[in-house]
PDB file of C-alpha atoms in Angstrom:
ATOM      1  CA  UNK A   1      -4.865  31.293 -11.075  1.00 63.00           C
ATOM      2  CA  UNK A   2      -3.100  27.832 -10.915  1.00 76.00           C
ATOM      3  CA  UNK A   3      -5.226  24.901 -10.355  1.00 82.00           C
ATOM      4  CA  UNK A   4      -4.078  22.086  -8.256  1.00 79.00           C
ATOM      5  CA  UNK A   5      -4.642  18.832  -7.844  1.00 85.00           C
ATOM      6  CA  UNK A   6      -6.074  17.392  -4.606  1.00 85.00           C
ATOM      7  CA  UNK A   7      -3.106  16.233  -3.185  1.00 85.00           C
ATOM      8  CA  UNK A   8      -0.692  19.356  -3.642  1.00 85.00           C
ATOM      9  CA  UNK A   9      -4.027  21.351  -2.261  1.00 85.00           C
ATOM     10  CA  UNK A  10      -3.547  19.389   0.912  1.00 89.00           C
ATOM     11  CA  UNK A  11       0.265  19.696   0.752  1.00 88.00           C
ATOM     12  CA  UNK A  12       0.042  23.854   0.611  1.00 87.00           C
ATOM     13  CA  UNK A  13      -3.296  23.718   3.392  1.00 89.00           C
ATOM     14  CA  UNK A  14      -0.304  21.397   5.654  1.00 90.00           C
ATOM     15  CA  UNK A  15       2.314  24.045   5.502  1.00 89.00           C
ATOM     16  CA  UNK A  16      -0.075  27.088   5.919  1.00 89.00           C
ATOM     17  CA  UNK A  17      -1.231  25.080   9.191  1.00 89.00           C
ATOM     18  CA  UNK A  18       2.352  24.415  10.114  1.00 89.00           C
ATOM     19  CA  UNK A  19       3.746  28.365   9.511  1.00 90.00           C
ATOM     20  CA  UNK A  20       0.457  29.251  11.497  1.00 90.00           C
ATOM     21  CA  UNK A  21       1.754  27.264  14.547  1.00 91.00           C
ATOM     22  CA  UNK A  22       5.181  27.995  14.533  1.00 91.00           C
ATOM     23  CA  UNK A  23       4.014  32.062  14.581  1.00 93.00           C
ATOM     24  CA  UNK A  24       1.590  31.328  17.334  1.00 93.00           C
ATOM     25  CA  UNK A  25       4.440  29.555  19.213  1.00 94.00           C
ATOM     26  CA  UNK A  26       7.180  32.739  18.307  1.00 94.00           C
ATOM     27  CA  UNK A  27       4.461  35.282  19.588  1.00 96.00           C
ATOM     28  CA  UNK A  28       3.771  33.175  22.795  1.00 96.00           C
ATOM     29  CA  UNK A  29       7.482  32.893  23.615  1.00 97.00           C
ATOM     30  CA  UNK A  30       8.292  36.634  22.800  1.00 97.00           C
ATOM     31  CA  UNK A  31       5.203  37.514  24.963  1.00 98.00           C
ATOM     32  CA  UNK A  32       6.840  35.369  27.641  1.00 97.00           C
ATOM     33  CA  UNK A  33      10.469  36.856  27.785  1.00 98.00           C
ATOM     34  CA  UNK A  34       8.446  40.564  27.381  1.00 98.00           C
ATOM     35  CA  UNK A  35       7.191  40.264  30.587  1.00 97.00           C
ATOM     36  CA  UNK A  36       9.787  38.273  31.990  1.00 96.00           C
ATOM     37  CA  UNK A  37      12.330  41.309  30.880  1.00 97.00           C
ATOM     38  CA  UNK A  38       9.369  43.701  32.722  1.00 94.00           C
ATOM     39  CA  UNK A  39       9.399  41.953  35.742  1.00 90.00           C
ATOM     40  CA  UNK A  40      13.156  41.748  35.913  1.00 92.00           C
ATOM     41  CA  UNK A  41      13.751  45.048  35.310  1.00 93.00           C
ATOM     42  CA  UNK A  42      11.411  46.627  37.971  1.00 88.00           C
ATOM     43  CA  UNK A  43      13.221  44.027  40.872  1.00 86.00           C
ATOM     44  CA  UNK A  44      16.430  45.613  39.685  1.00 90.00           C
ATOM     45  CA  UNK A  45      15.246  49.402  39.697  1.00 89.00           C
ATOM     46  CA  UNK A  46      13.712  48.786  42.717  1.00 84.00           C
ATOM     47  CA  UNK A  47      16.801  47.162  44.439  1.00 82.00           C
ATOM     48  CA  UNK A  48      19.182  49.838  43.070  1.00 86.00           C
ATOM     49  CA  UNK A  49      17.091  52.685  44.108  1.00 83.00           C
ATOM     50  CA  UNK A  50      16.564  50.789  47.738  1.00 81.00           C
ATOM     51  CA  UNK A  51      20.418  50.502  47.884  1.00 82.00           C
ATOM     52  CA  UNK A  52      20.895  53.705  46.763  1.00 85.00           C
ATOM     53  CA  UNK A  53      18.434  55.773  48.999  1.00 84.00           C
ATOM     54  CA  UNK A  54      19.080  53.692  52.155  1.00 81.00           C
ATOM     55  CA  UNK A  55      15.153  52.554  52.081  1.00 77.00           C
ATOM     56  CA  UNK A  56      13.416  49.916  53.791  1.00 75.00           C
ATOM     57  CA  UNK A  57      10.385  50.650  53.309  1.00 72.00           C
ATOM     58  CA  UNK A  58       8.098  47.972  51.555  1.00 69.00           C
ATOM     59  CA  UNK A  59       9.813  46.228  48.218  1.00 74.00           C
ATOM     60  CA  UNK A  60       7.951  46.058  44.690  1.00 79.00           C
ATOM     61  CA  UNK A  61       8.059  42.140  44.641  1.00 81.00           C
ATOM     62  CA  UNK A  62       9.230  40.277  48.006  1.00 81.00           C
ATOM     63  CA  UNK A  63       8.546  37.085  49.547  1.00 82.00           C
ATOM     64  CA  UNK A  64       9.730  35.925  52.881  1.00 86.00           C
ATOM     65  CA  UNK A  65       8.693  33.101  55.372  1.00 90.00           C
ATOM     66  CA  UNK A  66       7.661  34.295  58.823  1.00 89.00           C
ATOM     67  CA  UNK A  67       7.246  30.925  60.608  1.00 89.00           C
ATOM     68  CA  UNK A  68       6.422  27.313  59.552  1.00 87.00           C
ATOM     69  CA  UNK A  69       2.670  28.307  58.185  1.00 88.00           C
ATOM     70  CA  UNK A  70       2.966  32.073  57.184  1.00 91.00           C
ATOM     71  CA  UNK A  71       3.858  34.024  54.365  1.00 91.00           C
ATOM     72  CA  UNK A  72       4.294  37.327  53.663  1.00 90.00           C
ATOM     73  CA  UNK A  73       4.471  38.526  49.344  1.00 87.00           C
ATOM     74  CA  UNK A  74       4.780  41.853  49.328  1.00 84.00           C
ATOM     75  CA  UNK A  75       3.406  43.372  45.875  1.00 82.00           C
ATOM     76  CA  UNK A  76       3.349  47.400  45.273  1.00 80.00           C
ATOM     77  CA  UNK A  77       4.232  48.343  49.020  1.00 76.00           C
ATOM     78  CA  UNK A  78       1.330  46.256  50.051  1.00 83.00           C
ATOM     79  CA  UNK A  79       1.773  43.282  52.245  1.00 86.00           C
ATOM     80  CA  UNK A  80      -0.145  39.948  52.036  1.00 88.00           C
ATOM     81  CA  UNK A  81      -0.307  37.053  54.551  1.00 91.00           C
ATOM     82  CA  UNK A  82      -0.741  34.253  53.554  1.00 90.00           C
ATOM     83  CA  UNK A  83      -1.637  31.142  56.050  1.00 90.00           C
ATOM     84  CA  UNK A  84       0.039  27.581  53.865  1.00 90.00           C
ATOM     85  CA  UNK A  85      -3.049  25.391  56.219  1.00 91.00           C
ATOM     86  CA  UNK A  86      -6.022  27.732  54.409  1.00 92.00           C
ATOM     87  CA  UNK A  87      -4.351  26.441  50.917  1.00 90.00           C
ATOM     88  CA  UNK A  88      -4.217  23.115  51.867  1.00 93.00           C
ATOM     89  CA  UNK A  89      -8.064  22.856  53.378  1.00 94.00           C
ATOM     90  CA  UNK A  90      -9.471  25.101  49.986  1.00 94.00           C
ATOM     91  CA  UNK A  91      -7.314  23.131  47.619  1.00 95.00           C
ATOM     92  CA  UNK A  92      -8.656  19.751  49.568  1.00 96.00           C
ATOM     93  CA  UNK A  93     -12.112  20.854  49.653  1.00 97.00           C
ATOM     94  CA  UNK A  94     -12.123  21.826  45.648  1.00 97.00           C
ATOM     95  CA  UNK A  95     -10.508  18.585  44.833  1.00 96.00           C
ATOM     96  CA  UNK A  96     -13.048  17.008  46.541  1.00 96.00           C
ATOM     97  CA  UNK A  97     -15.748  18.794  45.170  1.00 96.00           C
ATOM     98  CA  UNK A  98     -14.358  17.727  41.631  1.00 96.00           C
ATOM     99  CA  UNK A  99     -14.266  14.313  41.975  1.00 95.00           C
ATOM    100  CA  UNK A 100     -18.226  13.848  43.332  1.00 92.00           C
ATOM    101  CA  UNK A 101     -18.606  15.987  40.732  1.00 92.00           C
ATOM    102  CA  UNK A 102     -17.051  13.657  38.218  1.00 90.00           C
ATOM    103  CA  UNK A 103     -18.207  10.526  40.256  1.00 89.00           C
ATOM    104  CA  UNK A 104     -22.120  12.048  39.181  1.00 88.00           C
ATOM    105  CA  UNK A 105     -21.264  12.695  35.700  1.00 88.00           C
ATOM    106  CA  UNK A 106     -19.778   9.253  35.129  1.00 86.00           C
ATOM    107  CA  UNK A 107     -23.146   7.490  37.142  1.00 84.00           C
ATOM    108  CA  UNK A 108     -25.256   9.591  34.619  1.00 82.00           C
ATOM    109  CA  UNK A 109     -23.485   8.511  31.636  1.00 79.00           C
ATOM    110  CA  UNK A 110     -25.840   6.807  29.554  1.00 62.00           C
ATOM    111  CA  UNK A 111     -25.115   3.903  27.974  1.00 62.00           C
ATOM    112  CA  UNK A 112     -23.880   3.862  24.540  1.00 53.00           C
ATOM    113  CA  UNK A 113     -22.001   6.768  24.504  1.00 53.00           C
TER     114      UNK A 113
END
């Protein structure tokens, strides 16, 4: 075994941190384009088969606006509605909630920390 000094230790323990990242970053982006390749390649199977067959019966993966506040995602053959005012209100009411939430922990803080 080869002893090293302190500084070429920490050298070596850099570069083992640095290969670590870049793999973690390689798998994360290859994990990304797998499913985007997935998701791709059932909307095209699905749209050539639709084409194909004549079909209009419920897509895989659709989206489509049905008036100013409703949507409709369709996901599987099954359709969703979903109302753009309910999003608002929730997403209001959890911001809200947040910030009193924040509000308490920052009038609890004690001091000196």
């Amino acid at each position: 075994m080869i002893k090293l000094s302190r500084v070429e230790r920490k050298k070596l323990e850099k570069n083992i941190k640095k290969s670590n990242k870049k793999r973690i970053k390689s798998r994360f982006i290859c994990i990304l384009f797998l499913i985007f390749l997935l998701i791709s390649g059932i909307w095209i199977v699905d749209n050539s088969f639709r084409s194909m067959m004549m079909l209009k019966e419920p897509k895989v993966f659709g989206f489509n606006k049905i008036n100013e506040r409703m949507y409709e995602i369709s996901f599987c053959g099954d359709k969703f509605y979903i109302d753009e005012q309910k999003i608002y209100d929730t997403y209001r009411y959890v911001k809200n909630e947040i910030n009193g939430f924040v509000e308490v922990l920052i009038k609890n803080k004690r001091p000196g920390y």
